[in-house]
mmCIF file of C-alpha atoms and ligand atoms in Angstrom:
data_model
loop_
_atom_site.group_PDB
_atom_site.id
_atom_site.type_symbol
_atom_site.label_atom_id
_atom_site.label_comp_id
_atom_site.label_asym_id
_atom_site.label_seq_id
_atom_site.Cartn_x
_atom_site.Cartn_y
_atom_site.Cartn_z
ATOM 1 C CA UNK S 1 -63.513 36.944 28.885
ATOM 2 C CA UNK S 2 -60.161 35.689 27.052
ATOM 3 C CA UNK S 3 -56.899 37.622 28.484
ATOM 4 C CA UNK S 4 -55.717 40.181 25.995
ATOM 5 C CA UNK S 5 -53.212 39.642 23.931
ATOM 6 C CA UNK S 6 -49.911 41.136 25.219
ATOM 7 C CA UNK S 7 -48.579 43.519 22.631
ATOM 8 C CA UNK S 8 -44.567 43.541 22.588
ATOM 9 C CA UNK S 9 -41.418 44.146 20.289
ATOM 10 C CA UNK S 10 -38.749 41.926 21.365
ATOM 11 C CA UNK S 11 -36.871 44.754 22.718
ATOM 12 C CA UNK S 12 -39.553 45.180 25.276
ATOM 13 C CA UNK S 13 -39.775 41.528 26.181
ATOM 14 C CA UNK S 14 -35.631 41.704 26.031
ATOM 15 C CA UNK S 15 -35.837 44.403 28.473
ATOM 16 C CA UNK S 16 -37.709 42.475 31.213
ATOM 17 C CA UNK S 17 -35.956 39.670 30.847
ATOM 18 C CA UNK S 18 -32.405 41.578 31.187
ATOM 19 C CA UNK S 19 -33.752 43.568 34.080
ATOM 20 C CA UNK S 20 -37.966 43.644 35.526
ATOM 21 C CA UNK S 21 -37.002 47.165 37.075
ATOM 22 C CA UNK S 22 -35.652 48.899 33.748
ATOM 23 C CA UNK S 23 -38.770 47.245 32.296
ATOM 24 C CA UNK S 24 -40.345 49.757 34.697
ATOM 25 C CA UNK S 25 -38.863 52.275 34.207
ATOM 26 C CA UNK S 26 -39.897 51.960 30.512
ATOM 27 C CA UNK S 27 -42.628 51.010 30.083
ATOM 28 C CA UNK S 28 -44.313 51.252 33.123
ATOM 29 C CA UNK S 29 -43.896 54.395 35.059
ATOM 30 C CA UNK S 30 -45.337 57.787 33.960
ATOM 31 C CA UNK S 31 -43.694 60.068 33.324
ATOM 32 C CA UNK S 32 -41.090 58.171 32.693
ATOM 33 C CA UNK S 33 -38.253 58.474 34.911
ATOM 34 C CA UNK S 34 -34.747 60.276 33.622
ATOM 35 C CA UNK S 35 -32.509 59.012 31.282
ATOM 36 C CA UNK S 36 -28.979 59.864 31.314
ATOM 37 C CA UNK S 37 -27.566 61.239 28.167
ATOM 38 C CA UNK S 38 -27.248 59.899 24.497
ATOM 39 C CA UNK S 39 -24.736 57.037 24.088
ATOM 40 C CA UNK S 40 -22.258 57.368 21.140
ATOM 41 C CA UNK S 41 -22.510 53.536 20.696
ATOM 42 C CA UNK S 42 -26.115 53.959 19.851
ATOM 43 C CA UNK S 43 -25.605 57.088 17.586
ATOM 44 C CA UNK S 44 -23.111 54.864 15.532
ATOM 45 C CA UNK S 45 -25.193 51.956 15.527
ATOM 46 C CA UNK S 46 -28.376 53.978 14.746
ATOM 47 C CA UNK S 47 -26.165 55.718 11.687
ATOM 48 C CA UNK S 48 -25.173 52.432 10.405
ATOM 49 C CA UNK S 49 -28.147 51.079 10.319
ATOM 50 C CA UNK S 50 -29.767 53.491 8.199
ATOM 51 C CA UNK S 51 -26.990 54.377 5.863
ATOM 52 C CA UNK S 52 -27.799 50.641 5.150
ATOM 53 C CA UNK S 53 -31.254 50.966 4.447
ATOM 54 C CA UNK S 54 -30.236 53.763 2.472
ATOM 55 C CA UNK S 55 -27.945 51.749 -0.020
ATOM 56 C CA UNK S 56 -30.981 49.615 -0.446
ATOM 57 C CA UNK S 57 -33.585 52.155 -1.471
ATOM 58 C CA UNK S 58 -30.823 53.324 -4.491
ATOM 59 C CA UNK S 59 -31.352 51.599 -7.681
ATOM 60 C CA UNK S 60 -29.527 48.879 -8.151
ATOM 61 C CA UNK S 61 -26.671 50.178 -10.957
ATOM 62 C CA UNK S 62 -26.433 53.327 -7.942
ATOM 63 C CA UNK S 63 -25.174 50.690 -5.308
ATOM 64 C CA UNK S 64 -21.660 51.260 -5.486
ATOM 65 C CA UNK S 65 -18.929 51.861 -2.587
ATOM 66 C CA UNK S 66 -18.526 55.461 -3.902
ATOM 67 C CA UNK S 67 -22.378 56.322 -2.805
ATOM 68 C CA UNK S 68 -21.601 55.400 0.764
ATOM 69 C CA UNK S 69 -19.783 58.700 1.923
ATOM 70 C CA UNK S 70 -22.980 60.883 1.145
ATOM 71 C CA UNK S 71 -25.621 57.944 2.684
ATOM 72 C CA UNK S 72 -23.499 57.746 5.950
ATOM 73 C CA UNK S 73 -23.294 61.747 6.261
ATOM 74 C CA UNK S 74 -26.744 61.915 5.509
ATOM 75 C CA UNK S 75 -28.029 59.937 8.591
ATOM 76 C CA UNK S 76 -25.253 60.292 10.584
ATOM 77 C CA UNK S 77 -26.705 60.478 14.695
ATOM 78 C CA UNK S 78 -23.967 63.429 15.955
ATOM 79 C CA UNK S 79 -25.068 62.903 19.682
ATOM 80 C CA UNK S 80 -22.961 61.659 22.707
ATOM 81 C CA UNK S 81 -19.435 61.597 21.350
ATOM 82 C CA UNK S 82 -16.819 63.602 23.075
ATOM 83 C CA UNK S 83 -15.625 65.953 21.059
ATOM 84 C CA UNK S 84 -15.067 67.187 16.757
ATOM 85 C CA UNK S 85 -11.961 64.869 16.715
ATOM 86 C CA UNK S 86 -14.052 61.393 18.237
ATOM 87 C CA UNK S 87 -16.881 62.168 16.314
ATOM 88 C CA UNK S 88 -14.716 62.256 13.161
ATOM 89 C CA UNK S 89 -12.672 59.698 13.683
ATOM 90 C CA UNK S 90 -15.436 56.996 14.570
ATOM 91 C CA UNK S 91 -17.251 58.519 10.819
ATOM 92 C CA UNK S 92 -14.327 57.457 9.540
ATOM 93 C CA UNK S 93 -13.957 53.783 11.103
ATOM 94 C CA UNK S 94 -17.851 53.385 10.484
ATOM 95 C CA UNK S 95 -16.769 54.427 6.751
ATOM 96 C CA UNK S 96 -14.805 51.522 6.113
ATOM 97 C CA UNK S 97 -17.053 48.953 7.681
ATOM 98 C CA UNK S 98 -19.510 49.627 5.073
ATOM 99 C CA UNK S 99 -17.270 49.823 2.173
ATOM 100 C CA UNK S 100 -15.845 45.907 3.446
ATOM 101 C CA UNK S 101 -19.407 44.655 3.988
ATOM 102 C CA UNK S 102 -21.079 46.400 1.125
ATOM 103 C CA UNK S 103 -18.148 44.777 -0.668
ATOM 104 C CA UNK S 104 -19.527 41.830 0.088
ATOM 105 C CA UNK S 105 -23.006 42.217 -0.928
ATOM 106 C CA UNK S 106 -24.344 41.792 -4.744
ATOM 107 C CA UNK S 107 -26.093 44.707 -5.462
ATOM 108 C CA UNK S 108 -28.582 43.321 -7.968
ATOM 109 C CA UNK S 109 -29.810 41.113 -5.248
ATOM 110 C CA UNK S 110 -33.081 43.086 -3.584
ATOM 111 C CA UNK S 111 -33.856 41.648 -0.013
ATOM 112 C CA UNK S 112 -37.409 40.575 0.802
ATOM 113 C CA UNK S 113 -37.779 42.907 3.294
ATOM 114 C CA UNK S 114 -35.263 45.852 4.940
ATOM 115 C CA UNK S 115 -36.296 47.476 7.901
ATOM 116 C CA UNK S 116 -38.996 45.611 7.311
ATOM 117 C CA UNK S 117 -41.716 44.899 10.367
ATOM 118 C CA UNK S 118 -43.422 41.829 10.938
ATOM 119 C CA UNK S 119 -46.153 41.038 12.755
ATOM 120 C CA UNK S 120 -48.271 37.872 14.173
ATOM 121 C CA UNK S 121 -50.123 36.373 16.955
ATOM 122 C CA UNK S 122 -49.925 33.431 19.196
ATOM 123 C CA UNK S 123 -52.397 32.874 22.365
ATOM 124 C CA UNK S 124 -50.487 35.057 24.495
ATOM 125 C CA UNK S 125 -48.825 37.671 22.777
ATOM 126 C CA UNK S 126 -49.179 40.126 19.580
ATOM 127 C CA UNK S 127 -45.835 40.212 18.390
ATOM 128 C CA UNK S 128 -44.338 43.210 15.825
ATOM 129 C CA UNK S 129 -40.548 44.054 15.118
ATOM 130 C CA UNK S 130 -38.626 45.412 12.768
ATOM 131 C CA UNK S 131 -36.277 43.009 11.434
ATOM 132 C CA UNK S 132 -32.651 44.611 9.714
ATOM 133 C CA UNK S 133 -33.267 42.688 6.506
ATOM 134 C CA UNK S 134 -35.008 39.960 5.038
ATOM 135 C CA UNK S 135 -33.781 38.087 2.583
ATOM 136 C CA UNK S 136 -34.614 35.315 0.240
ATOM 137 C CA UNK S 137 -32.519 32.568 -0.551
ATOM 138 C CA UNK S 138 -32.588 29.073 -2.318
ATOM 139 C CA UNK S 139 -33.175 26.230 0.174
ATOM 140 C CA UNK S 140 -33.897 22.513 0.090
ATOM 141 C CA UNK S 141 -37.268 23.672 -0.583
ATOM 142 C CA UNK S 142 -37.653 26.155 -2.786
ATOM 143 C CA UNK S 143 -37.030 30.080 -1.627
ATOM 144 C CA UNK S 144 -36.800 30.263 1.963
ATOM 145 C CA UNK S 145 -36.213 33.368 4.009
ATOM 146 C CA UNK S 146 -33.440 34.619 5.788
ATOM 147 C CA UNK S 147 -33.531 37.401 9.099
ATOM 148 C CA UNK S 148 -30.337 39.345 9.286
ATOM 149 C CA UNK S 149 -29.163 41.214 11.427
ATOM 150 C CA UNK S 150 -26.748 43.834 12.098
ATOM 151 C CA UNK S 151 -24.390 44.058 14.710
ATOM 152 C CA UNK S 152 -21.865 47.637 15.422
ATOM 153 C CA UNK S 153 -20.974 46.761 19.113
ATOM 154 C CA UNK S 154 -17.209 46.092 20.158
ATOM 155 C CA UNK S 155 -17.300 42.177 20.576
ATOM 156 C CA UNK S 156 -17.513 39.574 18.143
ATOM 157 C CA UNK S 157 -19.934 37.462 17.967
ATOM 158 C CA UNK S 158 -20.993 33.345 17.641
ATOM 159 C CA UNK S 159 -23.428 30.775 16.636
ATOM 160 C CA UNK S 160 -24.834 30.795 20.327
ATOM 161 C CA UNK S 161 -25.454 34.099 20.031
ATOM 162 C CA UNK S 162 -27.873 33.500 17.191
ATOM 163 C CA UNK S 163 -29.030 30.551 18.677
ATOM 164 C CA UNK S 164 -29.843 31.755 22.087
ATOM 165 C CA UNK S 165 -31.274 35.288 20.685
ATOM 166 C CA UNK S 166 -35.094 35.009 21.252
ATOM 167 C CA UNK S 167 -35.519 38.024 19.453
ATOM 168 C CA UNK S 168 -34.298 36.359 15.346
ATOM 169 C CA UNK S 169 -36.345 33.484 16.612
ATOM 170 C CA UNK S 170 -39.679 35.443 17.166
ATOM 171 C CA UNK S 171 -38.377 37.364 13.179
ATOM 172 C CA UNK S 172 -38.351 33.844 11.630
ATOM 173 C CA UNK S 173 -41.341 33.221 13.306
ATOM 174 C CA UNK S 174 -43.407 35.839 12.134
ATOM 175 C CA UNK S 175 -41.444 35.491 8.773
ATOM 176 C CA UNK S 176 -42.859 32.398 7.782
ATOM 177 C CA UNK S 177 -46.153 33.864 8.721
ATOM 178 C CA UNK S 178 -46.231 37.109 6.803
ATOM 179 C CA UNK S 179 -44.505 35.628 3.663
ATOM 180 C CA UNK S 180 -45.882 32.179 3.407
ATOM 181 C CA UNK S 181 -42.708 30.335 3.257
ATOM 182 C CA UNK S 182 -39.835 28.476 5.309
ATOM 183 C CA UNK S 183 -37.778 31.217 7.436
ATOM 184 C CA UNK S 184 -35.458 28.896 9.822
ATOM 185 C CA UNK S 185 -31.698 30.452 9.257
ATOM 186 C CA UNK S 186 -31.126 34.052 11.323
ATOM 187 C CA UNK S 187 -28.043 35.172 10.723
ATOM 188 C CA UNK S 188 -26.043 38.076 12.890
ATOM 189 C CA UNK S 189 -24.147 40.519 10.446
ATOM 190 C CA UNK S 190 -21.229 41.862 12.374
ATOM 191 C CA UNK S 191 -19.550 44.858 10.425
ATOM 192 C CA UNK S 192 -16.791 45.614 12.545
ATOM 193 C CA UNK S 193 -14.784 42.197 12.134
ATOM 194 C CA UNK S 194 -16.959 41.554 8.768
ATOM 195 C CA UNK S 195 -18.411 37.912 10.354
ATOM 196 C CA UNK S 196 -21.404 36.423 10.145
ATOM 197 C CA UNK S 197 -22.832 34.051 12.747
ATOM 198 C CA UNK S 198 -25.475 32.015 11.905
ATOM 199 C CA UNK S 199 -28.107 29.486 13.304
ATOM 200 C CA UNK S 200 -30.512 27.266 11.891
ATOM 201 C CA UNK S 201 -33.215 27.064 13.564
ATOM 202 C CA UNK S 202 -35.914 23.749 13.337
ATOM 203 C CA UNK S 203 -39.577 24.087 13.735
ATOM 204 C CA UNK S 204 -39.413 22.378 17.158
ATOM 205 C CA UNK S 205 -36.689 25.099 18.301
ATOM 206 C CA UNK S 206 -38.777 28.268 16.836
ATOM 207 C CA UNK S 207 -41.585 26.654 19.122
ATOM 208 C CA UNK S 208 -39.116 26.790 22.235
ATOM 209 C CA UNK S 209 -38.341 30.402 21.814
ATOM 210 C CA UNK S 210 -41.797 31.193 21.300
ATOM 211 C CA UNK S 211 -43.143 29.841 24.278
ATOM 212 C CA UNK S 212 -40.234 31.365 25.919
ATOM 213 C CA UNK S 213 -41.321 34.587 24.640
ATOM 214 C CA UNK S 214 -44.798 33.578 25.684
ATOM 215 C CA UNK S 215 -43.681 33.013 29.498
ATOM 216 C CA UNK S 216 -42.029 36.225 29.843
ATOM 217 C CA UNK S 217 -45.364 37.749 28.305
ATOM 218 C CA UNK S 218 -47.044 36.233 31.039
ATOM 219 C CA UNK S 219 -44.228 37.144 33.827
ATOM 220 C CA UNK S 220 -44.590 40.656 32.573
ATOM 221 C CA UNK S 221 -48.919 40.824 32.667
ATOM 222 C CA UNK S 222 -48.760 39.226 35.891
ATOM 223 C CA UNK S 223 -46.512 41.865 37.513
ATOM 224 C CA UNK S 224 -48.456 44.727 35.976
ATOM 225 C CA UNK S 225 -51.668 43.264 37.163
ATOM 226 C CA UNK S 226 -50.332 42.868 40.482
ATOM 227 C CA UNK S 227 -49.638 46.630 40.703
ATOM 228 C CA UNK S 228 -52.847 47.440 39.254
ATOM 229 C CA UNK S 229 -54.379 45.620 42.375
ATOM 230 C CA UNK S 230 -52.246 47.825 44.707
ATOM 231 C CA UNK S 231 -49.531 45.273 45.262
ATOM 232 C CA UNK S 232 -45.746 47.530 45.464
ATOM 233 C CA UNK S 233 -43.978 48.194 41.838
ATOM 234 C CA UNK S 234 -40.557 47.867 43.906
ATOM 235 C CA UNK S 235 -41.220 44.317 44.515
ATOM 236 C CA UNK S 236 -42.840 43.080 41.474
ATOM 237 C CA UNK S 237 -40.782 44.772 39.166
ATOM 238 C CA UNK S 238 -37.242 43.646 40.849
ATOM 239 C CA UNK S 239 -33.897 45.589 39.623
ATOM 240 C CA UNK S 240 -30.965 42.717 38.440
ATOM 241 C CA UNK S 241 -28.014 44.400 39.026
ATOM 242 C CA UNK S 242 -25.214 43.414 36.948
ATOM 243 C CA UNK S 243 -22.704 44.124 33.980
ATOM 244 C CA UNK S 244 -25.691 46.112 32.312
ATOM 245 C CA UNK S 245 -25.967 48.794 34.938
ATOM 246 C CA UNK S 246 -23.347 50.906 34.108
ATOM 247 C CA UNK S 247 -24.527 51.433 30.612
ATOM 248 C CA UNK S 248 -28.481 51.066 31.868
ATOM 249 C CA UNK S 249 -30.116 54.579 30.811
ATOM 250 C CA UNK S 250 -32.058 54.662 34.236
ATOM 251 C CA UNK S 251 -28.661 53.863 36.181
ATOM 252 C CA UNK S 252 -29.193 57.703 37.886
ATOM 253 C CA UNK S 253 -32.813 56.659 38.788
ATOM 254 C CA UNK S 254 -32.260 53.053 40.284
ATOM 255 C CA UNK S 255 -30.968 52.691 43.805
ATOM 256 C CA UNK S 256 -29.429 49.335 42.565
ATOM 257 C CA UNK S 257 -27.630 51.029 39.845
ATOM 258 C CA UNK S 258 -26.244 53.715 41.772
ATOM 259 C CA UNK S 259 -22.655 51.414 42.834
ATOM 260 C CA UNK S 260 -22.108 50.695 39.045
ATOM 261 C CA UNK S 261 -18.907 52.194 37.818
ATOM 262 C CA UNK S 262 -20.228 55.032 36.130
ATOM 263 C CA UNK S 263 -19.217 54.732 31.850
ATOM 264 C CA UNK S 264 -18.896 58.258 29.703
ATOM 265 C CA UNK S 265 -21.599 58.102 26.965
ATOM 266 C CA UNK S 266 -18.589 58.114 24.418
ATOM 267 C CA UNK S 267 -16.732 55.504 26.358
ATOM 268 C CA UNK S 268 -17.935 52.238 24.156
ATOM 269 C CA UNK S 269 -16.839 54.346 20.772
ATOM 270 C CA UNK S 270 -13.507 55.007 21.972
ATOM 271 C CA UNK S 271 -10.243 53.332 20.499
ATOM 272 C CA UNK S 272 -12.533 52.127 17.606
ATOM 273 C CA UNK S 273 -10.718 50.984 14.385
HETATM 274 S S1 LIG D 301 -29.383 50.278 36.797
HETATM 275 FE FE1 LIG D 301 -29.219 48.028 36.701
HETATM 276 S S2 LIG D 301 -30.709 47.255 38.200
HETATM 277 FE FE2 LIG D 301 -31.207 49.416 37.779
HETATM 278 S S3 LIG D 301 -32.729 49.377 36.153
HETATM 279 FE FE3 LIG D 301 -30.754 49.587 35.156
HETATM 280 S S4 LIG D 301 -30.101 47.495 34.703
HETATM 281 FE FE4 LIG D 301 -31.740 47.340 36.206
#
């Protein structure tokens, strides 16, 4: 019999790779074990995000800076902030981001894709994600595609960091596949400081994330089989302490997390702007 395919979004392959034992907790152990509470950071990033794919379901003579109060309200995620005054002021700061990146967008132009999931295969894995935006530019030959992606956290970012990200690799990837033409540029979108970073990628170094992708598939089935066949979760589904633990969602439930200085869920949003 073949080996199934390994079905995976590139947060869950991201996941293991950052840490086996939040991978676990996950996606592994039922019920699942308790989360701490809601993170502002995410709210903010989760609001963004849709107030942008929003601005791209209004017609195109509706996308205009003065429609972005009302899309922002609209999906605006109220949880994990500290208080009226945080919550308002972080609105605000999320406010003008959009205004300076939508002011850098041409509103005529409509993206191949926006919150738009794609999907293929390879031997190992079934791979599906939902990619910020898609969008198609001219290229050396002929319309190529473009993954973008959005970035709200506190720290800029650079080229390495769309180079090295195995998740816009696996979106070009499946790109190409889904819309039958070149996808090697992935570009990260970040609306705080208004930059862009950018990478492009070559065939040969799509491949090399792929199979990357592809060994953590395998990392991930073996470990789960292993359990199946009685062998003990602790051990094949190792905790990585680190950096990440103190804003890990399981950091209550993981013996490893416990000596991480402890963050307040609003802590990331605050002195924003
Ligand atoms: S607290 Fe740290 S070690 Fe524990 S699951 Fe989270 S990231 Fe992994």
């Amino acid at each position: 019999m073949p080996e199934r395919l390994f079905v995976c979004t590139p947060s869950k392959l991201g996941s293991f790779a950052d840490c086996p034992r939040r991978y676990r907790y996950s996606y592994v152990d039922r019920p699942t074990p308790p989360k701490g509470p809601p993170w502002a950071h995410n709210s903010l990033g989760a609001s963004v995000h849709t107030a942008l794919k929003n601005w791209y379901a209004l017609p195109t003579d509706r996308r205009a800076p003065g429609a972005l109060p009302s899309l922002l309200k609209s999906t605006w995620v109220r949880e994990g902030y500290r208080d009226a005054d945080q919550e308002r002021a972080t609105f605000q700061t999320a406010l003008q981001w959009l205004e300076s990146y939508v002011a850098t967008l041409d509103p005529a132009e409509e993206p191949l894709g926006v919150e738009r999931v794609v999907a293929t295969k390879t031997a190992v894995l079934a791979f599906n994600g939902r990619a910020d935006r898609i969008d198609s530019r001219a290229g050396d030959n002929g319309a190529e595609a473009v993954i973008v992606d959005y970035k709200t956290g506190r720290s800029g970012l650079d080229a390495d960091d769309a180079r090295g990200s195995m998740a816009l690799a696996l979106y070009a990837w499946a790109a190409q596949r889904v819309f039958r033409r070149p996808c090697y540029r992935v570009e990260l979108h970040h609306l705080p400081t208004g930059t862009v970073a950018a990478h492009d990628h070559t065939e040969e170094s799509l491949a090399r994330q792929v199979r990357r992708a592809e060994d953590t598939a395998r990392d991930i089935m073996a470990a789960e089989k292993a359990v199946a066949a009685g062998a003990d979760p602790d051990a094949e589904f190792p905790p990585n302490p680190g950096s990440l633990c103190s804003w890990c969602d399981f950091r209550r439930s993981c013996p490893a997390g416990a000596e991480a200085p402890a963050k307040e869920p609003w802590t990331a949003v605050d002195r924003l702007g």
